[in-house]
Every structure is written in structure tokens, then in C-alpha cells.
PDB file of C-alpha atoms in Angstrom:
ATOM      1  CA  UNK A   1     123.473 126.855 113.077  1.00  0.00           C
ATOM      2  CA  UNK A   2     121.602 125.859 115.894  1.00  0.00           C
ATOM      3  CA  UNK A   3     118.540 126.875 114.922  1.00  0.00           C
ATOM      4  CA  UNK A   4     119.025 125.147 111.588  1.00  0.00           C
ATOM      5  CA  UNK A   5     120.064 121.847 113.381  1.00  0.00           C
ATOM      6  CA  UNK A   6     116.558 121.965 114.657  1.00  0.00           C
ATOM      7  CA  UNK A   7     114.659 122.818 111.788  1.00  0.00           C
ATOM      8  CA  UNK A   8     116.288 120.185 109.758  1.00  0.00           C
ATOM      9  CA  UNK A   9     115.288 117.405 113.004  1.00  0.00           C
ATOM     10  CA  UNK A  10     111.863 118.792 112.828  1.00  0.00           C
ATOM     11  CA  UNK A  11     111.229 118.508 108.965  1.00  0.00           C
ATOM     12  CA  UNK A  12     112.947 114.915 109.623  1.00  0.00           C
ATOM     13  CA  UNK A  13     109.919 113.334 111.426  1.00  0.00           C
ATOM     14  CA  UNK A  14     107.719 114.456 108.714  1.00  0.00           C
ATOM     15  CA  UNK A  15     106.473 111.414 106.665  1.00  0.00           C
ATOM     16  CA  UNK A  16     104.027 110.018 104.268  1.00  0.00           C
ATOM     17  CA  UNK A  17     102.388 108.122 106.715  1.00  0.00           C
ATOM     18  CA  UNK A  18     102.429 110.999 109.480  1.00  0.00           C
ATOM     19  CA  UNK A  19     102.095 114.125 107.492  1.00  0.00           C
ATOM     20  CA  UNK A  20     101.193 116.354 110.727  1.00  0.00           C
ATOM     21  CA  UNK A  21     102.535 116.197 114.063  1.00  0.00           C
ATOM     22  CA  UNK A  22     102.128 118.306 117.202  1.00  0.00           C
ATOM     23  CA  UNK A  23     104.193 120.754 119.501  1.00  0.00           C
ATOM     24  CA  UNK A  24     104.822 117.930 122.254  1.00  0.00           C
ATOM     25  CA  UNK A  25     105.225 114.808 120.304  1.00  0.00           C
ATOM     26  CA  UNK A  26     107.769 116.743 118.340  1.00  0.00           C
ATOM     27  CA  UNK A  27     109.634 118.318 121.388  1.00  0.00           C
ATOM     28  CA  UNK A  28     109.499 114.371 122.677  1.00  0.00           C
ATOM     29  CA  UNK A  29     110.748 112.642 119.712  1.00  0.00           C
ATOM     30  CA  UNK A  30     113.803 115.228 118.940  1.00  0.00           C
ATOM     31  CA  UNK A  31     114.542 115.576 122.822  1.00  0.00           C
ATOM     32  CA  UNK A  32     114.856 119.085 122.913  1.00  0.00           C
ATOM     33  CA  UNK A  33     113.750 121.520 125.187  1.00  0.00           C
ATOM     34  CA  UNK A  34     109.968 122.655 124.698  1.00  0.00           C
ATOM     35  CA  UNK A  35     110.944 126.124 124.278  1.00  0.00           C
ATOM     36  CA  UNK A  36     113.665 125.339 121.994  1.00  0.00           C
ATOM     37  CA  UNK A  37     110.900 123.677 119.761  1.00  0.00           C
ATOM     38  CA  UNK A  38     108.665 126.591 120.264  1.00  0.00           C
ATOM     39  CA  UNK A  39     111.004 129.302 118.780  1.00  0.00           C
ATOM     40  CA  UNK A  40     112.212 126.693 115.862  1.00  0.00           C
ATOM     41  CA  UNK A  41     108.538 125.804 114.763  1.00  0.00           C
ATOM     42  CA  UNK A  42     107.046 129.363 115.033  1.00  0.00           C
ATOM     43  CA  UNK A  43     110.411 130.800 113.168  1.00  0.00           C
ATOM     44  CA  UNK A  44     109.129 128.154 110.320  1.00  0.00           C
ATOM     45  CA  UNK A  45     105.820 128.611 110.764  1.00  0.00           C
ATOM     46  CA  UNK A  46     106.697 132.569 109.879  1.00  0.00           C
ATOM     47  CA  UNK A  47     108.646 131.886 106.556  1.00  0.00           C
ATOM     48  CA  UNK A  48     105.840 128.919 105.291  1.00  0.00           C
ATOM     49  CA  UNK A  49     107.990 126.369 105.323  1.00  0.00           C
ATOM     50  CA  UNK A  50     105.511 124.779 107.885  1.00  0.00           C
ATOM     51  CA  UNK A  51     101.423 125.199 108.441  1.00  0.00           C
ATOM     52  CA  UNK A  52     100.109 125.029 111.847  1.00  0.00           C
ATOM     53  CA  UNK A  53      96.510 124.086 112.025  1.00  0.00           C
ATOM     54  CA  UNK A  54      94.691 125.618 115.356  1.00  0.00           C
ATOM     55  CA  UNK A  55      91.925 123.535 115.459  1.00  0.00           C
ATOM     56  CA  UNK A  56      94.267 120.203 115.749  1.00  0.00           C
ATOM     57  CA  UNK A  57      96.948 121.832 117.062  1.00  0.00           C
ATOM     58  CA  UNK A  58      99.068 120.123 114.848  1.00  0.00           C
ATOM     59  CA  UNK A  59     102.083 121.379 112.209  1.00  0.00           C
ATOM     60  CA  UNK A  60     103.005 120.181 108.502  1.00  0.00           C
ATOM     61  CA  UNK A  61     105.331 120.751 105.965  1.00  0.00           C
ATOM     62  CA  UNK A  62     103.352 124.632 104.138  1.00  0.00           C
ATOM     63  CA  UNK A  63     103.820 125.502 100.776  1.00  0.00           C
ATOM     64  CA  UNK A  64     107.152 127.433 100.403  1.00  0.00           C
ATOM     65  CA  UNK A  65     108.296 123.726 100.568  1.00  0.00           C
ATOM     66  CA  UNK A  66     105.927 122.616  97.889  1.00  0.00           C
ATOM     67  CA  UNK A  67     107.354 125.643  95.588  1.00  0.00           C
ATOM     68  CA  UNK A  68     110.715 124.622  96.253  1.00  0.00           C
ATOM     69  CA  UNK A  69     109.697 121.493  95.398  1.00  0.00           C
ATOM     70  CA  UNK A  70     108.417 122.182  92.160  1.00  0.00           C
ATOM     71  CA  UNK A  71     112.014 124.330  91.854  1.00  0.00           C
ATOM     72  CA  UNK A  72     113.581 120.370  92.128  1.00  0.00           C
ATOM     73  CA  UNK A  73     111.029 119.131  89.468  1.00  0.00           C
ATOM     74  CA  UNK A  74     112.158 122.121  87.164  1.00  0.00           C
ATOM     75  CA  UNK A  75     115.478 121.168  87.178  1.00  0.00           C
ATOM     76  CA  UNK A  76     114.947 117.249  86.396  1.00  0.00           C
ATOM     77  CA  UNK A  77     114.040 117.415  82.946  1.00  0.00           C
ATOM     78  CA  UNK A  78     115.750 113.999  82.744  1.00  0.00           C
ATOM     79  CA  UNK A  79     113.842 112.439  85.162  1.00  0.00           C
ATOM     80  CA  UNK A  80     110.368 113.656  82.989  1.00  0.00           C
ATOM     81  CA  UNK A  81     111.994 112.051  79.990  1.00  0.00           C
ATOM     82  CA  UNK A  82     112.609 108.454  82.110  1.00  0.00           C
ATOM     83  CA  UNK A  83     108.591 109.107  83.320  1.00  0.00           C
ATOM     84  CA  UNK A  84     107.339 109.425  79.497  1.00  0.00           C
ATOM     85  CA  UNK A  85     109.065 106.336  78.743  1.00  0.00           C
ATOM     86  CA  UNK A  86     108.226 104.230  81.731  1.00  0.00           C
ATOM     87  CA  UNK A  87     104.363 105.101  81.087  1.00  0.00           C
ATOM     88  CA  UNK A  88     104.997 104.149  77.366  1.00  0.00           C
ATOM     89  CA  UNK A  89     105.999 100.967  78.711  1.00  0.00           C
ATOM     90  CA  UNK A  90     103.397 100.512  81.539  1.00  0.00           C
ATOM     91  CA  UNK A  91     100.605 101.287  78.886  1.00  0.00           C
ATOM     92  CA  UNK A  92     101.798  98.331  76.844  1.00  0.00           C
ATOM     93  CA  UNK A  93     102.297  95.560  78.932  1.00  0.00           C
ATOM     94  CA  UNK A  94      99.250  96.718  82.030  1.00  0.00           C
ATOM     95  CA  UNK A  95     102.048  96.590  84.982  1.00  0.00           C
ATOM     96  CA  UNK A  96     103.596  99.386  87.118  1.00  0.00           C
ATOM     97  CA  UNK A  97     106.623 101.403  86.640  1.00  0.00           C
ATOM     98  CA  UNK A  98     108.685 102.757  89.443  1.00  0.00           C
ATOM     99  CA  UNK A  99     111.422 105.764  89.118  1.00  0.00           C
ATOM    100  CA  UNK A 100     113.937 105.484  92.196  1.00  0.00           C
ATOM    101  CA  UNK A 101     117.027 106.979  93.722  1.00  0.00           C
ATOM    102  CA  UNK A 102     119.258 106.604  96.241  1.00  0.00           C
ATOM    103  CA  UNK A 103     118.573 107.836  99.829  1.00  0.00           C
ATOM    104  CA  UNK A 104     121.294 106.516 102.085  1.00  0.00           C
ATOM    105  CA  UNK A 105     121.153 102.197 102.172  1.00  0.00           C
ATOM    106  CA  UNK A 106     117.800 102.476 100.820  1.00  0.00           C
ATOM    107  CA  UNK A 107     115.614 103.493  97.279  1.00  0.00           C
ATOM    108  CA  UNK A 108     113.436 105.945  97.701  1.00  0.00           C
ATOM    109  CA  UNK A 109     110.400 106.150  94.983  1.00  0.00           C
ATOM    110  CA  UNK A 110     109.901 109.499  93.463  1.00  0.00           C
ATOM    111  CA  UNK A 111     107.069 108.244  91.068  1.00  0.00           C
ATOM    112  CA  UNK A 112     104.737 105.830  89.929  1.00  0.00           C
ATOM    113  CA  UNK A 113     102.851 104.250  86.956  1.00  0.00           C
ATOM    114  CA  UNK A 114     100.461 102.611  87.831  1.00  0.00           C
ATOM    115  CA  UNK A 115      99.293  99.314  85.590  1.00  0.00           C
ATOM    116  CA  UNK A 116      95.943  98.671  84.535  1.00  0.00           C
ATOM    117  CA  UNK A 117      96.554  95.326  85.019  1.00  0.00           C
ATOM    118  CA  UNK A 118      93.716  94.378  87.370  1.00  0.00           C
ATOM    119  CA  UNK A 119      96.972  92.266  89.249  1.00  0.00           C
ATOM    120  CA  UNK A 120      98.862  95.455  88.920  1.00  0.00           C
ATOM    121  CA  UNK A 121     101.371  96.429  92.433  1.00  0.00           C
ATOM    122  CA  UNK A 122     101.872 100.292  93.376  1.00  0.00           C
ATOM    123  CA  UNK A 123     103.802 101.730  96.281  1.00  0.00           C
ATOM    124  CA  UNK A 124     103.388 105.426  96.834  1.00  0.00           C
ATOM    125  CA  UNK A 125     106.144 108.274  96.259  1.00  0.00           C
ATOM    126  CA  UNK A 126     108.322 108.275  99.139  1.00  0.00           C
ATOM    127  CA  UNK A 127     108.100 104.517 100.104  1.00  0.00           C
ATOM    128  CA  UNK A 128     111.803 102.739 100.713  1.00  0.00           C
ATOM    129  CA  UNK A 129     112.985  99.878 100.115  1.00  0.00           C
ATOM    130  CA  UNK A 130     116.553  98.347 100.541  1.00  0.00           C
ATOM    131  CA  UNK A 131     118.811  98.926  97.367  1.00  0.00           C
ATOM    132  CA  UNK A 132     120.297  95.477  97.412  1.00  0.00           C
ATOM    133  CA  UNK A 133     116.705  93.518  97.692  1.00  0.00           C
ATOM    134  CA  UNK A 134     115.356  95.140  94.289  1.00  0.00           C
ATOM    135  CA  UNK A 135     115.849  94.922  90.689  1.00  0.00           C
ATOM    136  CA  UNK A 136     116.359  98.401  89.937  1.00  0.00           C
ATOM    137  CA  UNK A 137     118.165  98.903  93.175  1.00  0.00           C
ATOM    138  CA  UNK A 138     121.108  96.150  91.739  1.00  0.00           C
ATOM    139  CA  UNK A 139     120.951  97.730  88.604  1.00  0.00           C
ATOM    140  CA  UNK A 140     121.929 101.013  89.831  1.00  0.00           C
ATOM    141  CA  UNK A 141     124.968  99.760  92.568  1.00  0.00           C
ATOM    142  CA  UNK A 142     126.199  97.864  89.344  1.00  0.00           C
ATOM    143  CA  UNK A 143     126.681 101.646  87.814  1.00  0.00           C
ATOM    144  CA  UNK A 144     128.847 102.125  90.826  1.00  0.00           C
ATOM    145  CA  UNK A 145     132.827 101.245  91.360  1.00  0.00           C
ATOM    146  CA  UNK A 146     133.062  98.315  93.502  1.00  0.00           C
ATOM    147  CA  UNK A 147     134.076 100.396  96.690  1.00  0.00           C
ATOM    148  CA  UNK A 148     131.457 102.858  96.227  1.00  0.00           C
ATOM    149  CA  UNK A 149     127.990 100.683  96.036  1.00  0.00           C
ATOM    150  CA  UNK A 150     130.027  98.659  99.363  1.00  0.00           C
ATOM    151  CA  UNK A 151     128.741 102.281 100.729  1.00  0.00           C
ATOM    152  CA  UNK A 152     125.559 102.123  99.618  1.00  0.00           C
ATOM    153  CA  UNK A 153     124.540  98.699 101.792  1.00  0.00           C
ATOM    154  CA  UNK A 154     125.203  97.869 105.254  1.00  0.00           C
ATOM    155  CA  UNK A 155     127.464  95.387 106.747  1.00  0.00           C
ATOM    156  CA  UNK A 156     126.422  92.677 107.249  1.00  0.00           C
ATOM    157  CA  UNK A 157     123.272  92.829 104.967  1.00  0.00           C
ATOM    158  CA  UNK A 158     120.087  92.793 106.996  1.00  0.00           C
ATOM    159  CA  UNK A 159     117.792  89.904 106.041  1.00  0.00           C
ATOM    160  CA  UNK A 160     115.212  90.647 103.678  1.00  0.00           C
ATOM    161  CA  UNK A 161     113.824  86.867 102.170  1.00  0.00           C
ATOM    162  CA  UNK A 162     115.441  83.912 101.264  1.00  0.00           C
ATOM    163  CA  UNK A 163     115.721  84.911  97.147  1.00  0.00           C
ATOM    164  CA  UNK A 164     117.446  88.193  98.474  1.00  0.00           C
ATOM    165  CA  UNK A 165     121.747  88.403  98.659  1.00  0.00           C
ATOM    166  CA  UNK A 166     122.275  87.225 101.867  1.00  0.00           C
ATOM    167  CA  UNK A 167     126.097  88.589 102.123  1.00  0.00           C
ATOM    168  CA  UNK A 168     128.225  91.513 100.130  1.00  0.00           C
ATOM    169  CA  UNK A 169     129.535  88.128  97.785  1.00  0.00           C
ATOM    170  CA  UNK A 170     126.782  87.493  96.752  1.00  0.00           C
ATOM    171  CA  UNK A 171     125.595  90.985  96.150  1.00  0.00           C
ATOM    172  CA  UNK A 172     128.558  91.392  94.381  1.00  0.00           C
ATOM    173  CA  UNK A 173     127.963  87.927  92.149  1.00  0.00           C
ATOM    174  CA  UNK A 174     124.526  89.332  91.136  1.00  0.00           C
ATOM    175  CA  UNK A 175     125.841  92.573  90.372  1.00  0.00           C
ATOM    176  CA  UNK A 176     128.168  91.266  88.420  1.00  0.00           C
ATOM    177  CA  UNK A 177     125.880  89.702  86.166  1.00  0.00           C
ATOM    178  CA  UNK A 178     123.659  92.886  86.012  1.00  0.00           C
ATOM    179  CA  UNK A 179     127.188  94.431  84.793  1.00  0.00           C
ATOM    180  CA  UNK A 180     127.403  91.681  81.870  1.00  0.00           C
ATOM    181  CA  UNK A 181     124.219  91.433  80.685  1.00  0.00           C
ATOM    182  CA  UNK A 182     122.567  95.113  81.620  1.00  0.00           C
ATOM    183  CA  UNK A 183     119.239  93.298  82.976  1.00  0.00           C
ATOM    184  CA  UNK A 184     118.261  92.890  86.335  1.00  0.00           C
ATOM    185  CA  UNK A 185     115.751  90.768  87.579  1.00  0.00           C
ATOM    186  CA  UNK A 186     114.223  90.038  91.371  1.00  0.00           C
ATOM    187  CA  UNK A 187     111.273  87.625  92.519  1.00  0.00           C
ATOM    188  CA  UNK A 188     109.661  87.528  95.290  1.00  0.00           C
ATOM    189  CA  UNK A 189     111.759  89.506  97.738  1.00  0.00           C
ATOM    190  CA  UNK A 190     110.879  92.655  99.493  1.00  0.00           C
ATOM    191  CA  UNK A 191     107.085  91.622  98.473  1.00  0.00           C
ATOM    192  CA  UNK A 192     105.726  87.879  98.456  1.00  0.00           C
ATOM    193  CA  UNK A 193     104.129  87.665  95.063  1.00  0.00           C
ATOM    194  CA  UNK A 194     106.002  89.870  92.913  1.00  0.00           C
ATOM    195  CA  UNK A 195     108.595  89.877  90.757  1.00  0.00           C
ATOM    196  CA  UNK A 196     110.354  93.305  88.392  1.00  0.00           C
ATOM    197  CA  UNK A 197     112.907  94.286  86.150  1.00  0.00           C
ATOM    198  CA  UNK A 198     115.043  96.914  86.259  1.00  0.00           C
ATOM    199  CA  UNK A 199     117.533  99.287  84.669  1.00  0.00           C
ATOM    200  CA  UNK A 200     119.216 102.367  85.648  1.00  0.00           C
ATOM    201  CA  UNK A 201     120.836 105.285  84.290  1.00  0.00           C
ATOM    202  CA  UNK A 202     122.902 108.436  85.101  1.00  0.00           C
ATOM    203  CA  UNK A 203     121.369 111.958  84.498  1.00  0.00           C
ATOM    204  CA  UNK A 204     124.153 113.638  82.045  1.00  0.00           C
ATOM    205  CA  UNK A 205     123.978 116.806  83.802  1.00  0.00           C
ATOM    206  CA  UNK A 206     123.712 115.952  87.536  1.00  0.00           C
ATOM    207  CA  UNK A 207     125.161 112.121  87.606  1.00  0.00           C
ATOM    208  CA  UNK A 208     122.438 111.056  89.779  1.00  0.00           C
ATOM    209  CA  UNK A 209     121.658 107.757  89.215  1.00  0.00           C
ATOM    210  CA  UNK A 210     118.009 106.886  88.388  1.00  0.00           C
ATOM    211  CA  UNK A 211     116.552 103.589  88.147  1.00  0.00           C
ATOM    212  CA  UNK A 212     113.791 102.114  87.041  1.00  0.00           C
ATOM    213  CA  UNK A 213     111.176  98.998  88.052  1.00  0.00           C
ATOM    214  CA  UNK A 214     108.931  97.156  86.172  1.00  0.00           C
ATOM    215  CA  UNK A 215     106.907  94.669  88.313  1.00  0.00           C
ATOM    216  CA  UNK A 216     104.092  92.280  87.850  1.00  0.00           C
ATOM    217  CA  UNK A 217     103.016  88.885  89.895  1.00  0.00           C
ATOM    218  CA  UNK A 218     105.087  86.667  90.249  1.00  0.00           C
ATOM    219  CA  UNK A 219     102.056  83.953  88.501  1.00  0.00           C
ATOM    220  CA  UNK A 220     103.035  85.821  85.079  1.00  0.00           C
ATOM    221  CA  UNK A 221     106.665  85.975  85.128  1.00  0.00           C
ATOM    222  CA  UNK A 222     106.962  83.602  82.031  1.00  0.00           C
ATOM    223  CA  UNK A 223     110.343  83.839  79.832  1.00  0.00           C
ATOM    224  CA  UNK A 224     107.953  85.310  77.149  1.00  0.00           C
ATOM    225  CA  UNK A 225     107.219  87.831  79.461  1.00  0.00           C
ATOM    226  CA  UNK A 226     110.907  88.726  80.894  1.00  0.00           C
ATOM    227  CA  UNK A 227     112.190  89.148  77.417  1.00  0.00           C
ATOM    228  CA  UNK A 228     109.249  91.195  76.304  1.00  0.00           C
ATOM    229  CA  UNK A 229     110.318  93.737  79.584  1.00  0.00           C
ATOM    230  CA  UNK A 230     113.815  93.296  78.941  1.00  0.00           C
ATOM    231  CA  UNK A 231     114.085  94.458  75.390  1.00  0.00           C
ATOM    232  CA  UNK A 232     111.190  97.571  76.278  1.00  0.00           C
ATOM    233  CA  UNK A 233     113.796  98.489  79.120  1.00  0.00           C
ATOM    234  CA  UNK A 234     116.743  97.975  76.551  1.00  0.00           C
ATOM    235  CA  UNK A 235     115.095 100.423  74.147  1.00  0.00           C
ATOM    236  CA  UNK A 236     113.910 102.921  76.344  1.00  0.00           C
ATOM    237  CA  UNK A 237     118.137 103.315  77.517  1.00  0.00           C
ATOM    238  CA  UNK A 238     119.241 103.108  74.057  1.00  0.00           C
ATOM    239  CA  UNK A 239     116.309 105.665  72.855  1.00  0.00           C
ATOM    240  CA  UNK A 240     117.493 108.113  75.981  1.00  0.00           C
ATOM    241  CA  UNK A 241     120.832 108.479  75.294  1.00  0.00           C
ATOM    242  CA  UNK A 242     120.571 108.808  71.730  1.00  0.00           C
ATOM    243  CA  UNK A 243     118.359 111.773  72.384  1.00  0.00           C
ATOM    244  CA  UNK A 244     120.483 113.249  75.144  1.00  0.00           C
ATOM    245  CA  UNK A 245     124.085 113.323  72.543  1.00  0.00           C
TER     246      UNK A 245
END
């Protein structure tokens, strides 16, 4: 188990923004022994779950990861459903479409549509963003039992922007109203300039929650335009489930 402590702490420092890391740093960050390092990242090194380049000197994630990757994909024929329909929606109205779940108090993107909208706003698969600041991210704690989504954000909620829940009353008040009327709506909170809708919805099979953004500038929220998202976002739920029974 030892071993397997480290190699999970290794693949931990890997991220979108630093996709390849070296021997040292690595050794440094996890504050292990050099040696213990060593024998972790040459034992993954051996099986491909990690590529070590010998001109930088440097290690990344190899492709027995990327197969077992596309082993995750396989098994999310839900989530390619939620992806047709988000694009459906995205090619109508020119904006971008997110698909998010959980990962720990944040959302974690797993894709994107991007808008044509010359205005249109994309974040990258991976990016984060905290649950209770986001559209989609209220929309899925509302799927939640009250003392469940309390799990899912930290105490006392971290400031994100003056439109964002300041407190878990709050949070729960907007929730609340997500519950009610199934639409969820944020402006100008984790980004300056933007506002999205969002929905979520459970895969039948797994139960993991899935939710999904629609965002556009702020300068075009009109009502006109809310309702237009709304009742795409409505359908597309509706549409799902009817298919999935």
C-alpha cells in the first residue's frame, strides 16, 4: 500500500496547467525521500501509466492512462447523450455549453461547447470552479438532501463576489428556489462579465449527478434571452428522460 500511497501523490500534482514535472520537484513537493520517488516513478514508468522524456528529464501521465480513460468514456453513454444535446443547444443560440461534476467542494468541467458567438466564454476540461458560485453547480446541490450538498461546500463559504451566497442560508434560499422552479441562474460571479444557466441531472445507471452551463455576457442577458435558455434546458431534461424509460 505504500507504494500505491505514492503513486496516487505523484499522479496528484499532475495538472492541466503543469502536464510534466521532474524527479526533484516531485520528490520536493510530496516530501518523500528521493529514492522513495525513484522506485515509485520508474515502477510507473514500467507499466505506462507515466512517460519519462530524457531529453527534459521530465515525467507525464503515458498512455495506459489515456486507455483507461477512454474505458471511463465507454461507460458514460449518458454523459454523450447530455453532450449531443448541449451542442444542439450551443448551435442555436452561438454561446458555450459546459458538462460538470462534482470533485470534492468544487465542479470540475469534463467538456466543452464552444459558441460561435464572437462574445462566446470557454474554460478548458479540467478547470474548477466552486459548486455554490455557479449556475449549474446550485442546480446540482438542489438534487441533493439538505445534509448532503452541506457536504459538498465548506464552512464558512469562502468569498467568491458580491452576487455569490455569502453564507450556507443563503445558499440554501437560492437552492431552494432552484428546487421550485428547476432553473438556475448566476451573473457575474466566478467571472466579471458573464452570466449562465444551468440544470442538472442524475445518470440512471451510476447516480452521478451531471450538470450543465449555458453562459453568455452578461451585456445580453435580456429576459428574452433567459427564457429562450430556460425552456432549451427544460426540453433537453424532459427529452432525456423520456428516452432513458
Amino acid at each position: 500500500m505504500g507504494v500505491l500511497d505514492d503513486a496516487v501523490a505523484i499522479f496528484g500534482c499532475f495538472s492541466l496547467e503543469e502536464p510534466a514535472i521532474g524527479q526533484a520537484d516531485l520528490a520536493r513537493r510530496l516530501d518523500r525521500p528521493k529514492a522513495t520517488v525513484h522506485r515509485a516513478l520508474k515502477t510507473l514508468v514500467a507499466s505506462g501509466l507515466l512517460e519519462y522524456d530524457h531529453s527534459t528529464r521530465l515525467y507525464a501521465p503515458g498512455m495506459r492512462l489515456f486507455e483507461l480513460g477512454q474505458i471511463f468514456r465507454s461507460r458514460h453513454h449518458f454523459l454523450d447523450m447530455i453532450y449531443t444535446r448541449v451542442k444542439q443547444i450551443c448551435d442555436i443560440g452561438g454561446h458555450t455549453g459546459y458538462i460538470t461534476v462534482f470533485d470534492g467542494f468544487d465542479l470540475m468541467v469534463l467538456r466543452v461547447v464552444r459558441g460561435s458567438n464572437p462574445l462566446a466564454i470557454a474554460s478548458t476540461p479540467g478547470y474548477k470552479s466552486p459548486a455554490y458560485a455557479t449556475s449549474n453547480g446550485r442546480a446540482m446541490l438542489a438534487l441533493l438532501e439538505d445534509h448532503v450538498w452541506k457536504q459538498r461546500v465548506p464552512e464558512p463559504l469562502p468569498y467568491v463576489s458580491e452576487n455569490s451566497p455569502k453564507d450556507h442560508a443563503e445558499l440554501k434560499e437560492r437552492i431552494g428556489k432552484v428546487r421550485a422552479t428547476g432553473r438556475s441562474y448566476a451573473s457575474n460571479e466566478i467571472v466579471e462579465g458573464v452570466s449562465s444557466q444551468g440544470v442538472a441531472m442524475r445518470d440512471p445507471e451510476t447516480l452521478e449527478i451531471f450538470g450543465v452551463a449555458i453562459s453568455y455576457p452578461a451585456s445580453l442577458g435580456t429576459a428574452e434571452l433567459k427564457e429562450k435558455v430556460a425552456v432549451l434546458l427544460d426540453q433537453m431534461r424532459t427529452d432525456l428522460s423520456i428516452k432513458l424509460d
